């Protein structure tokens, strides 16, 4: 998973990353309807909703995306301020001066 590579890039110890990767690699889910249960299904993507590490892991991933967006310089400039998006928790609003990119 790309996320674990990003965590290593941030300088967290490899042992910690291995533990988290192992923990996330064992995520399974099933459906309960009335008193019947489906077979389990392995979850291979994403982070755990409500998990104690989830906000920090999401921030690591989002930080890389938001930095790449800023470096692209596709968003708005208000004076000397760069205004590209509004981000709060897992909601991100992208801002643009227009729907097209003009050649410079």
Coordinates of N, CA and C in Angstrom, one line a residue, residues 5-100:
X5 N 4.6 3.5 2.4 CA 5.8 4.1 1.8 C 5.9 5.6 2.2
X6 N 4.7 6.2 2.2 CA 4.7 7.6 2.6 C 5.1 7.8 4.1
X7 N 4.6 6.9 4.9 CA 5.0 6.9 6.3 C 6.5 6.8 6.5
X8 N 7.1 5.9 5.8 CA 8.5 5.7 5.8 C 9.2 7.0 5.4
X9 N 8.7 7.6 4.3 CA 9.3 8.9 3.8 C 9.2 10.0 4.8
X10 N 8.2 9.9 5.7 CA 8.1 10.9 6.8 C 9.1 10.7 7.9
X11 N 9.8 9.6 7.9 CA 10.8 9.3 8.9 C 10.4 8.5 10.1
X12 N 9.2 7.9 10.0 CA 8.8 7.0 11.1 C 9.6 5.7 11.0
X13 N 9.9 5.1 12.2 CA 10.7 3.9 12.2 C 10.1 2.7 11.4
X14 N 10.9 2.0 10.7 CA 10.5 0.8 9.9 C 9.7 -0.2 10.7
X15 N 10.1 -0.4 12.0 CA 9.4 -1.4 12.9 C 7.9 -0.9 13.1
X16 N 7.8 0.4 13.3 CA 6.4 0.9 13.5 C 5.6 0.7 12.3
X17 N 6.1 1.0 11.1 CA 5.4 0.8 9.8 C 5.1 -0.6 9.6
X18 N 6.0 -1.6 9.9 CA 5.7 -3.0 9.8 C 4.5 -3.4 10.7
X19 N 4.4 -2.9 11.9 CA 3.3 -3.2 12.8 C 2.0 -2.7 12.2
X20 N 2.0 -1.5 11.8 CA 0.8 -0.9 11.3 C 0.4 -1.6 10.0
X21 N 1.3 -1.9 9.1 CA 1.0 -2.6 7.9 C 0.4 -4.0 8.2
X22 N 1.0 -4.7 9.1 CA 0.5 -6.0 9.5 C -0.9 -5.9 10.1
X23 N -1.1 -4.9 10.9 CA -2.4 -4.6 11.5 C -3.5 -4.4 10.5
X24 N -3.1 -3.5 9.5 CA -4.1 -3.2 8.5 C -4.3 -4.3 7.5
X25 N -3.3 -5.2 7.3 CA -3.4 -6.3 6.4 C -4.3 -7.4 6.9
X26 N -4.7 -7.3 8.2 CA -5.6 -8.3 8.7 C -7.0 -7.8 8.9
X27 N -7.4 -6.8 8.2 CA -8.7 -6.2 8.3 C -9.7 -7.0 7.5
X28 N -10.7 -7.5 8.1 CA -11.8 -8.2 7.5 C -13.2 -7.6 7.9
X29 N -14.1 -7.9 7.1 CA -15.5 -7.4 7.3 C -16.5 -8.5 6.9
X30 N -17.7 -8.4 7.5 CA -18.7 -9.3 7.1 C -20.1 -8.6 7.3
X31 N -21.1 -9.2 6.8 CA -22.5 -8.5 6.9 C -23.3 -9.4 7.8
X32 N -24.0 -8.7 8.7 CA -25.0 -9.3 9.6 C -26.4 -8.9 9.2
X33 N -27.2 -9.8 8.9 CA -28.6 -9.5 8.6 C -29.5 -10.4 9.4
X34 N -30.3 -9.8 10.2 CA -31.1 -10.6 11.2 C -30.0 -11.3 12.1
X35 N -30.1 -12.6 12.2 CA -29.1 -13.3 12.9 C -28.2 -14.1 12.0
X36 N -28.1 -13.8 10.8 CA -27.3 -14.5 9.8 C -26.1 -13.7 9.5
X37 N -24.9 -14.3 9.3 CA -23.7 -13.7 9.0 C -23.1 -14.1 7.6
X38 N -22.6 -13.2 6.9 CA -22.0 -13.6 5.6 C -20.6 -14.1 5.9
X39 N -20.0 -14.6 4.8 CA -18.6 -15.0 4.9 C -17.7 -13.8 5.1
X40 N -16.6 -13.9 5.7 CA -15.7 -12.7 5.9 C -15.1 -12.3 4.5
X41 N -14.8 -11.0 4.4 CA -14.2 -10.5 3.2 C -13.0 -9.6 3.6
X42 N -11.8 -9.9 3.0 CA -10.6 -9.1 3.4 C -10.7 -7.7 2.8
X43 N -10.4 -6.7 3.6 CA -10.4 -5.3 3.2 C -9.0 -5.0 2.8
X44 N -8.8 -4.6 1.5 CA -7.4 -4.4 1.1 C -7.1 -2.9 0.9
X45 N -8.0 -2.0 1.0 CA -7.8 -0.6 0.8 C -8.3 0.3 1.9
X46 N -7.8 1.5 2.1 CA -8.4 2.4 3.0 C -7.9 2.3 4.4
X47 N -8.3 3.2 5.2 CA -8.0 3.2 6.6 C -9.2 3.0 7.4
X48 N -9.1 2.6 8.7 CA -10.2 2.2 9.5 C -11.0 3.5 9.9
X49 N -12.3 3.5 9.6 CA -13.1 4.6 10.1 C -13.3 4.5 11.6
X50 N -13.0 5.6 12.3 CA -13.0 5.6 13.7 C -11.8 5.1 14.4
X51 N -10.8 4.6 13.7 CA -9.6 4.1 14.2 C -8.8 5.2 14.8
X52 N -8.1 4.9 15.9 CA -7.3 5.9 16.6 C -6.2 6.5 15.7
X53 N -5.6 5.7 14.9 CA -4.5 6.2 14.0 C -5.1 6.8 12.7
X54 N -6.3 6.6 12.4 CA -6.9 7.0 11.1 C -6.7 8.5 10.8
X55 N -6.9 9.4 11.7 CA -6.7 10.8 11.3 C -5.2 11.1 11.0
X56 N -4.3 10.5 11.7 CA -2.9 10.8 11.4 C -2.5 10.1 10.1
X57 N -3.0 8.9 9.8 CA -2.6 8.3 8.6 C -3.3 9.0 7.4
X58 N -4.5 9.5 7.5 CA -5.1 10.3 6.5 C -4.3 11.6 6.2
X59 N -3.9 12.2 7.3 CA -3.1 13.5 7.2 C -1.8 13.3 6.4
X60 N -1.2 12.2 6.7 CA 0.1 11.9 5.9 C -0.2 11.7 4.4
X61 N -1.2 11.0 4.1 CA -1.6 10.8 2.7 C -2.1 12.1 2.1
X62 N -2.9 12.9 2.8 CA -3.5 14.1 2.2 C -2.4 15.2 2.1
X63 N -1.4 15.2 3.0 CA -0.3 16.2 2.9 C 0.4 16.1 1.6
X64 N 0.7 14.8 1.2 CA 1.4 14.6 -0.1 C 0.6 15.1 -1.3
X65 N -0.7 14.8 -1.2 CA -1.6 15.3 -2.3 C -1.7 16.8 -2.4
X66 N -1.9 17.4 -1.2 CA -2.1 18.9 -1.2 C -0.8 19.6 -1.5
X67 N 0.3 19.0 -1.2 CA 1.6 19.7 -1.6 C 1.8 19.6 -3.1
X68 N 1.5 18.4 -3.7 CA 1.6 18.3 -5.1 C 0.6 19.2 -5.8
X69 N -0.6 19.4 -5.3 CA -1.5 20.4 -5.9 C -1.0 21.8 -5.8
X70 N -0.4 22.2 -4.7 CA 0.2 23.5 -4.6 C 1.4 23.7 -5.5
X71 N 2.2 22.7 -5.7 CA 3.3 22.8 -6.6 C 2.9 22.9 -8.1
X72 N 1.7 22.3 -8.4 CA 1.2 22.4 -9.8 C 0.8 23.8 -10.2
X73 N 0.5 24.6 -9.2 CA 0.2 26.1 -9.4 C -1.1 26.2 -10.3
X74 N -2.0 25.3 -10.2 CA -3.2 25.4 -11.0 C -4.3 26.1 -10.3
X75 N -4.2 26.5 -9.1 CA -5.3 27.1 -8.4 C -5.2 28.6 -8.4
X76 N -6.0 29.2 -7.5 CA -6.1 30.6 -7.4 C -5.0 31.3 -6.7
X77 N -4.7 32.6 -7.1 CA -3.8 33.4 -6.3 C -4.6 34.7 -6.0
X78 N -4.7 35.0 -4.7 CA -5.4 36.2 -4.2 C -4.3 37.1 -3.6
X79 N -3.8 38.0 -4.5 CA -2.7 38.8 -4.1 C -1.5 37.9 -4.0
X80 N -0.8 37.9 -2.9 CA 0.4 37.0 -2.7 C 0.0 35.7 -2.1
X81 N -1.3 35.5 -1.8 CA -1.7 34.2 -1.1 C -2.1 33.2 -2.2
X82 N -1.7 32.0 -2.0 CA -2.1 30.9 -2.8 C -3.3 30.2 -2.2
X83 N -4.4 30.1 -2.9 CA -5.6 29.5 -2.4 C -6.0 28.4 -3.3
X84 N -5.7 27.2 -2.9 CA -6.0 26.1 -3.8 C -7.2 25.2 -3.3
X85 N -7.3 25.0 -2.0 CA -8.3 24.2 -1.6 C -8.6 24.5 -0.1
X86 N -9.8 24.1 0.3 CA -10.1 24.1 1.7 C -10.3 22.7 2.2
X87 N -9.5 22.4 3.2 CA -9.5 21.0 3.7 C -9.8 21.0 5.2
X88 N -10.8 20.1 5.6 CA -11.1 19.9 7.0 C -11.5 18.4 7.1
X89 N -10.8 17.8 8.0 CA -11.0 16.3 8.3 C -10.8 15.6 6.9
X90 N -11.8 14.9 6.5 CA -11.7 14.2 5.2 C -12.5 14.9 4.1
X91 N -12.8 16.1 4.3 CA -13.5 16.9 3.2 C -12.5 17.9 2.6
X92 N -12.5 17.8 1.3 CA -11.5 18.7 0.5 C -12.3 19.4 -0.6
X93 N -12.3 20.7 -0.6 CA -12.9 21.5 -1.7 C -11.8 22.1 -2.5
X94 N -11.7 21.8 -3.8 CA -10.7 22.4 -4.7 C -11.2 23.7 -5.3
X95 N -10.4 24.7 -5.3 CA -10.7 26.0 -5.8 C -10.0 26.3 -7.1
X96 N -10.7 26.9 -8.1 CA -10.0 27.3 -9.3 C -10.6 28.6 -9.8
X97 N -9.8 29.4 -10.5 CA -10.2 30.7 -11.0 C -11.1 30.4 -12.2
X98 N -10.9 29.4 -13.0 CA -11.7 29.0 -14.1 C -11.7 27.5 -14.2
X99 N -12.5 27.0 -15.2 CA -12.5 25.5 -15.4 C -11.5 25.1 -16.4
X100 N -10.8 26.0 -17.0 CA -9.7 25.6 -18.0 C -8.4 26.2 -17.5

